[in-house]
Amino acid sequence: VVSLAVGWLFGRRLATAAVWADQARDRERRIEKGRRDLVAWVSHDLRTPLAGMRAMAEALEDGVVRDPATVREYHRRIRVETDRMSQLVDDLFELSRINAGALRLSLTAVPLGDLVSDALASTAPMAAARRIRLVAAESGWPVVTASPPELARVVANLLVNAVRYTPEDGTVMVSAGRDAGSAWLSVADTCGGIPEPDLPRLFDVAFRSERARTPHQPGGGTAGGAGGLGLAIVRGLVEAHGGRVDVHNIRDGCRFVVRLPAA
Ligand code: ADP
């Protein structure tokens, strides 16, 4: 009996060890895939616009384009692409900080309503340009424990996306609250919804939903190309706070919900 029991226990240990090994392999595979996606993304989203900029700069230098309107347009496109690439480099840096576990969060009590007001003020010009209504709930704003710059980044990324992927004359609604054990923040838009199979993949590096490849998404000069790092950064920052972020479809759009552990 003793040897049977020992054998059984040992068998269970082996089984548990096998499950752990499987989980570790899964994690490694996920990280490896993330790295490959990142390399593919860098080569597409940095090299493609670089090649375009080089061609435009050459055309200007060689005098191939002379017409003043075209010359102005080339200069403008080079500037827009340069700005976008600077943003991509910042995002890449942020994501590598997150992935390396090198984030230093200085947690403090943050009145979420104030932080969201600031983010709304920064997004207002972009929303106005596309005639999108930005609406914030009047009450229910909790105080959360978070690192202000990182939380501000999360809110800014979600708001900018909501404005960007919502067709003109749409609405973006921000609200927040508190329930058992956590505080939540919701950013809902009228983007028309995202295909269900795409929902879990939105937070992956460089994933772009087919549905969102519409003319109203700017993405600089690479519309239809790979997606960016915005939501991967959102997920990384939220998880670094011990929280989680989800997305689901609502009546005529989608809704991102961030949950942070209660103070
Ligand atoms: P990017 O916006 O540069 O593509 P993100 O990581 O921020 O990178 O977003 C990934 C994809 O998720 C987008 O390309 C788009 O397809 C989809 N998406 C993100 N936010 C929204 C939103 N608020 N409404 C609809 N689709 C969205």
CSV table of C-alpha atoms and ligand atoms in Angstrom, one decimal:
chain,number,residue,atom,x,y,z
A,1,VAL,CA,0.0,0.0,0.0
A,2,VAL,CA,2.8,2.4,1.0
A,3,SER,CA,4.7,1.8,-2.3
A,4,LEU,CA,1.4,2.2,-4.2
A,5,ALA,CA,0.7,5.5,-2.4
A,6,VAL,CA,4.3,6.7,-3.0
A,7,GLY,CA,4.0,5.6,-6.6
A,8,TRP,CA,0.7,7.5,-6.9
A,9,LEU,CA,2.0,10.7,-5.3
A,10,PHE,CA,5.1,10.5,-7.4
A,11,GLY,CA,3.0,10.1,-10.5
A,12,ARG,CA,1.0,13.2,-9.5
A,13,ARG,CA,4.2,15.1,-9.0
A,14,LEU,CA,5.4,14.1,-12.4
A,15,ALA,CA,2.0,15.1,-13.9
A,16,THR,CA,2.1,18.5,-12.1
A,17,ALA,CA,5.7,19.0,-13.3
A,18,ALA,CA,4.5,18.2,-16.9
A,19,VAL,CA,1.7,20.8,-16.6
A,20,TRP,CA,4.2,23.4,-15.4
A,21,ALA,CA,6.6,22.5,-18.2
A,22,ASP,CA,3.7,22.9,-20.7
A,23,GLN,CA,2.8,26.3,-19.3
A,24,ALA,CA,6.4,27.5,-19.4
A,25,ARG,CA,6.7,26.3,-23.0
A,26,ASP,CA,3.4,28.1,-23.9
A,27,ARG,CA,4.7,31.3,-22.3
A,28,GLU,CA,8.0,31.0,-24.2
A,29,ARG,CA,6.1,30.4,-27.4
A,30,ARG,CA,4.0,33.5,-26.8
A,31,ILE,CA,7.0,35.6,-26.0
A,32,GLU,CA,8.8,34.3,-29.1
A,33,LYS,CA,5.8,35.0,-31.3
A,34,GLY,CA,5.6,38.5,-29.8
A,35,ARG,CA,9.3,39.1,-30.7
A,36,ARG,CA,8.7,37.8,-34.3
A,37,ASP,CA,5.7,40.1,-34.6
A,38,LEU,CA,7.6,43.0,-33.3
A,39,VAL,CA,10.5,42.4,-35.8
A,40,ALA,CA,8.0,42.1,-38.7
A,41,TRP,CA,6.2,45.2,-37.5
A,42,VAL,CA,9.5,47.3,-37.2
A,43,SER,CA,10.5,46.3,-40.6
A,44,HIS,CA,7.2,47.2,-42.1
A,45,ASP,CA,6.2,50.2,-40.1
A,46,LEU,CA,9.6,51.8,-40.0
A,47,ARG,CA,11.2,50.8,-43.2
A,48,THR,CA,8.3,51.2,-45.6
A,49,PRO,CA,7.7,54.9,-44.7
A,50,LEU,CA,11.5,55.5,-44.7
A,51,ALA,CA,11.7,54.2,-48.2
A,52,GLY,CA,8.8,56.5,-49.2
A,53,MET,CA,10.5,59.5,-47.5
A,54,ARG,CA,13.8,58.8,-49.2
A,55,ALA,CA,12.1,58.7,-52.6
A,56,MET,CA,10.3,62.0,-52.0
A,57,ALA,CA,13.5,63.6,-50.7
A,58,GLU,CA,15.4,62.4,-53.8
A,59,ALA,CA,12.7,63.7,-56.1
A,60,LEU,CA,13.0,67.1,-54.4
A,61,GLU,CA,16.8,67.1,-54.5
A,62,ASP,CA,17.0,66.1,-58.2
A,63,GLY,CA,14.4,68.6,-59.2
A,64,VAL,CA,12.2,65.9,-60.6
A,65,VAL,CA,9.2,67.6,-59.0
A,66,ARG,CA,9.0,71.4,-59.6
A,67,ASP,CA,5.4,72.2,-59.4
A,68,PRO,CA,5.1,74.3,-56.2
A,69,ALA,CA,2.0,72.5,-54.9
A,70,THR,CA,3.6,69.1,-55.3
A,71,VAL,CA,6.8,70.3,-53.7
A,72,ARG,CA,4.8,71.6,-50.7
A,73,GLU,CA,2.9,68.3,-50.5
A,74,TYR,CA,6.1,66.3,-50.5
A,75,HIS,CA,7.5,68.4,-47.7
A,76,ARG,CA,4.3,68.0,-45.7
A,77,ARG,CA,4.3,64.3,-46.2
A,78,ILE,CA,7.9,64.0,-45.1
A,79,ARG,CA,7.1,66.0,-41.9
A,80,VAL,CA,4.0,63.9,-41.2
A,81,GLU,CA,5.8,60.6,-41.6
A,82,THR,CA,8.7,61.9,-39.5
A,83,ASP,CA,6.3,62.7,-36.6
A,84,ARG,CA,4.6,59.3,-36.9
A,85,MET,CA,8.0,57.5,-36.9
A,86,SER,CA,9.1,59.5,-33.8
A,87,GLN,CA,5.9,58.3,-32.1
A,88,LEU,CA,6.6,54.7,-33.2
A,89,VAL,CA,10.1,54.8,-31.8
A,90,ASP,CA,8.7,56.2,-28.5
A,91,ASP,CA,6.1,53.4,-28.5
A,92,LEU,CA,8.7,50.8,-29.2
A,93,PHE,CA,10.8,52.1,-26.3
A,94,GLU,CA,7.8,52.0,-24.0
A,95,LEU,CA,6.9,48.5,-25.0
A,96,SER,CA,10.4,47.2,-24.5
A,97,ARG,CA,10.5,48.8,-21.0
A,98,ILE,CA,7.2,47.0,-20.2
A,99,ASN,CA,8.4,43.7,-21.6
A,100,ALA,CA,11.7,43.9,-19.7
A,101,GLY,CA,9.8,44.4,-16.5
A,102,ALA,CA,11.8,47.7,-16.2
A,103,LEU,CA,8.7,49.9,-15.4
A,104,ARG,CA,9.1,51.9,-12.2
A,105,LEU,CA,5.5,52.7,-11.1
A,106,SER,CA,5.2,55.4,-8.4
A,107,LEU,CA,1.8,54.5,-7.1
A,108,THR,CA,-0.2,57.2,-5.6
A,109,ALA,CA,-3.9,58.1,-5.1
A,110,VAL,CA,-5.1,59.5,-8.4
A,111,PRO,CA,-8.5,61.2,-8.8
A,112,LEU,CA,-9.5,59.5,-12.1
A,113,GLY,CA,-11.9,62.2,-13.0
A,114,ASP,CA,-9.1,64.8,-13.1
A,115,LEU,CA,-6.8,62.6,-15.1
A,116,VAL,CA,-9.6,61.9,-17.7
A,117,SER,CA,-10.5,65.7,-17.9
A,118,ASP,CA,-6.9,66.4,-18.9
A,119,ALA,CA,-6.9,63.6,-21.5
A,120,LEU,CA,-10.2,64.8,-22.9
A,121,ALA,CA,-8.9,68.4,-23.2
A,122,SER,CA,-5.9,67.0,-25.2
A,123,THR,CA,-8.1,64.9,-27.5
A,124,ALA,CA,-10.7,67.6,-28.0
A,125,PRO,CA,-9.1,69.3,-31.1
A,126,MET,CA,-8.7,65.9,-32.9
A,127,ALA,CA,-12.4,65.0,-32.0
A,128,ALA,CA,-13.6,68.5,-33.2
A,129,ALA,CA,-11.8,68.0,-36.5
A,130,ARG,CA,-13.8,64.9,-37.1
A,131,ARG,CA,-17.0,66.2,-35.5
A,132,ILE,CA,-17.0,63.6,-32.8
A,133,ARG,CA,-18.8,64.3,-29.6
A,134,LEU,CA,-16.7,63.5,-26.5
A,135,VAL,CA,-19.0,62.8,-23.5
A,136,ALA,CA,-17.8,62.2,-19.9
A,137,ALA,CA,-20.1,60.8,-17.2
A,138,GLU,CA,-20.9,63.5,-14.6
A,139,SER,CA,-20.4,61.5,-11.5
A,140,GLY,CA,-19.0,58.2,-10.2
A,141,TRP,CA,-15.4,59.0,-10.7
A,142,PRO,CA,-13.3,57.0,-8.2
A,143,VAL,CA,-9.9,57.7,-6.7
A,144,VAL,CA,-7.5,54.9,-7.9
A,145,THR,CA,-4.1,53.8,-6.8
A,146,ALA,CA,-1.9,54.2,-9.9
A,147,SER,CA,1.2,55.7,-11.4
A,148,PRO,CA,-0.1,59.0,-13.0
A,149,PRO,CA,2.0,59.1,-16.2
A,150,GLU,CA,1.4,55.5,-17.0
A,151,LEU,CA,-2.3,55.7,-16.3
A,152,ALA,CA,-2.5,58.9,-18.4
A,153,ARG,CA,-0.9,57.1,-21.2
A,154,VAL,CA,-3.5,54.3,-21.0
A,155,VAL,CA,-6.4,56.8,-21.1
A,156,ALA,CA,-4.8,58.8,-23.9
A,157,ASN,CA,-4.3,55.7,-26.1
A,158,LEU,CA,-7.9,54.5,-25.6
A,159,LEU,CA,-9.3,58.0,-26.3
A,160,VAL,CA,-7.3,58.6,-29.3
A,161,ASN,CA,-8.2,55.2,-30.8
A,162,ALA,CA,-11.9,55.8,-30.0
A,163,VAL,CA,-11.8,59.1,-31.9
A,164,ARG,CA,-9.7,57.6,-34.7
A,165,TYR,CA,-11.8,54.6,-35.4
A,166,THR,CA,-15.2,56.2,-35.0
A,167,PRO,CA,-16.7,57.6,-38.3
A,168,GLU,CA,-17.3,61.3,-38.4
A,169,ASP,CA,-20.3,62.6,-36.3
A,170,GLY,CA,-19.9,59.7,-33.9
A,171,THR,CA,-19.8,59.8,-30.1
A,172,VAL,CA,-17.1,58.7,-27.6
A,173,MET,CA,-18.4,58.2,-24.0
A,174,VAL,CA,-16.1,57.9,-21.0
A,175,SER,CA,-17.3,56.7,-17.6
A,176,ALA,CA,-16.0,55.1,-14.5
A,177,GLY,CA,-17.1,53.5,-11.3
A,178,ARG,CA,-16.3,51.1,-8.5
A,179,ASP,CA,-17.5,47.7,-7.7
A,180,ALA,CA,-16.4,44.8,-5.4
A,181,GLY,CA,-12.6,44.9,-5.2
A,182,SER,CA,-12.0,47.1,-8.3
A,183,ALA,CA,-12.4,50.4,-10.0
A,184,TRP,CA,-13.3,50.5,-13.7
A,185,LEU,CA,-12.9,52.9,-16.5
A,186,SER,CA,-14.9,52.5,-19.7
A,187,VAL,CA,-14.3,54.1,-23.1
A,188,ALA,CA,-17.2,53.4,-25.5
A,189,ASP,CA,-17.4,54.5,-29.1
A,190,THR,CA,-19.7,54.3,-32.1
A,191,CYS,CA,-17.1,52.6,-34.4
A,192,GLY,CA,-19.7,50.2,-35.7
A,193,GLY,CA,-18.3,47.2,-33.9
A,194,ILE,CA,-15.3,44.9,-34.4
A,195,PRO,CA,-15.6,41.4,-35.8
A,196,GLU,CA,-15.9,39.0,-32.8
A,197,PRO,CA,-12.8,36.8,-33.8
A,198,ASP,CA,-10.6,40.0,-33.8
A,199,LEU,CA,-11.5,41.1,-30.3
A,200,PRO,CA,-9.0,38.9,-28.4
A,201,ARG,CA,-6.2,39.8,-30.8
A,202,LEU,CA,-6.6,43.6,-30.7
A,203,PHE,CA,-4.0,43.8,-27.9
A,204,ASP,CA,-1.4,41.9,-29.9
A,205,VAL,CA,1.6,43.8,-31.3
A,206,ALA,CA,0.8,45.1,-34.8
A,207,PHE,CA,-2.7,43.6,-35.1
A,208,ARG,CA,-5.2,45.7,-37.1
A,209,SER,CA,-8.8,44.7,-37.4
A,210,GLU,CA,-10.0,44.5,-41.1
A,211,ARG,CA,-13.1,46.4,-40.0
A,212,ALA,CA,-11.0,49.3,-38.8
A,213,ARG,CA,-9.0,49.6,-42.1
A,214,THR,CA,-11.3,52.4,-43.2
A,215,PRO,CA,-10.4,55.7,-44.8
A,216,HIS,CA,-11.1,57.5,-41.5
A,217,GLN,CA,-8.2,55.8,-39.7
A,218,PRO,CA,-5.2,57.9,-40.5
A,219,GLY,CA,-2.2,55.7,-39.7
A,220,GLY,CA,-0.1,58.3,-41.6
A,221,GLY,CA,0.7,57.2,-45.1
A,222,THR,CA,0.4,53.5,-44.5
A,223,ALA,CA,-3.3,53.0,-44.3
A,224,GLY,CA,-4.0,49.3,-44.6
A,225,GLY,CA,-0.6,48.4,-43.2
A,226,ALA,CA,0.2,46.7,-39.9
A,227,GLY,CA,-1.4,48.0,-36.8
A,228,GLY,CA,0.6,49.8,-34.1
A,229,LEU,CA,1.6,49.2,-30.5
A,230,GLY,CA,-1.0,51.4,-28.8
A,231,LEU,CA,-3.2,48.6,-27.3
A,232,ALA,CA,-0.2,46.3,-26.6
A,233,ILE,CA,1.1,49.2,-24.5
A,234,VAL,CA,-2.3,49.7,-22.8
A,235,ARG,CA,-2.4,46.1,-21.8
A,236,GLY,CA,1.2,46.1,-20.6
A,237,LEU,CA,0.7,49.2,-18.4
A,238,VAL,CA,-2.7,48.0,-17.0
A,239,GLU,CA,-1.2,44.6,-16.1
A,240,ALA,CA,1.8,46.3,-14.5
A,241,HIS,CA,-0.8,47.9,-12.2
A,242,GLY,CA,-2.2,44.5,-11.4
A,243,GLY,CA,-5.3,45.3,-13.5
A,244,ARG,CA,-6.8,44.0,-16.7
A,245,VAL,CA,-8.3,45.5,-19.9
A,246,ASP,CA,-11.0,44.0,-22.0
A,247,VAL,CA,-13.0,44.9,-25.1
A,248,HIS,CA,-16.4,44.0,-26.2
A,249,ASN,CA,-19.0,45.1,-28.8
A,250,ILE,CA,-21.9,47.2,-27.9
A,251,ARG,CA,-24.9,48.3,-29.9
A,252,ASP,CA,-23.2,50.4,-32.5
A,253,GLY,CA,-19.6,50.3,-31.5
A,254,CYS,CA,-17.2,48.9,-29.0
A,255,ARG,CA,-16.3,49.4,-25.4
A,256,PHE,CA,-12.9,49.1,-23.7
A,257,VAL,CA,-13.0,48.5,-20.0
A,258,VAL,CA,-9.9,48.9,-17.7
A,259,ARG,CA,-10.1,47.4,-14.2
A,260,LEU,CA,-7.7,48.4,-11.5
A,261,PRO,CA,-7.4,46.8,-8.1
A,262,ALA,CA,-9.2,48.8,-5.4
A,263,ALA,CA,-7.0,51.1,-3.3
B,1,ADP,P1,-3.2,51.2,-34.3
B,1,ADP,O1,-4.3,52.0,-33.9
B,1,ADP,O2,-1.9,52.0,-34.6
B,1,ADP,O3,-3.5,50.2,-35.4
B,1,ADP,P2,-3.6,49.9,-31.7
B,1,ADP,O4,-2.8,48.8,-31.0
B,1,ADP,O5,-3.9,51.1,-31.0
B,1,ADP,O6,-2.7,50.2,-33.1
B,1,ADP,O7,-5.0,49.3,-32.2
B,1,ADP,C1,-5.0,48.0,-32.9
B,1,ADP,C2,-6.2,47.8,-33.7
B,1,ADP,O8,-7.4,47.7,-32.9
B,1,ADP,C3,-6.5,49.0,-34.6
B,1,ADP,O9,-5.8,48.9,-35.8
B,1,ADP,C4,-8.0,48.8,-34.9
B,1,ADP,O10,-8.3,47.8,-35.8
B,1,ADP,C5,-8.5,48.3,-33.5
B,1,ADP,N1,-9.0,49.3,-32.6
B,1,ADP,C6,-8.4,49.9,-31.6
B,1,ADP,N2,-9.1,50.8,-30.9
B,1,ADP,C7,-10.3,50.7,-31.5
B,1,ADP,C8,-11.6,51.4,-31.2
B,1,ADP,N3,-11.8,52.3,-30.2
B,1,ADP,N4,-12.6,51.1,-32.1
B,1,ADP,C9,-12.5,50.3,-33.1
B,1,ADP,N5,-11.4,49.6,-33.4
B,1,ADP,C10,-10.3,49.8,-32.6
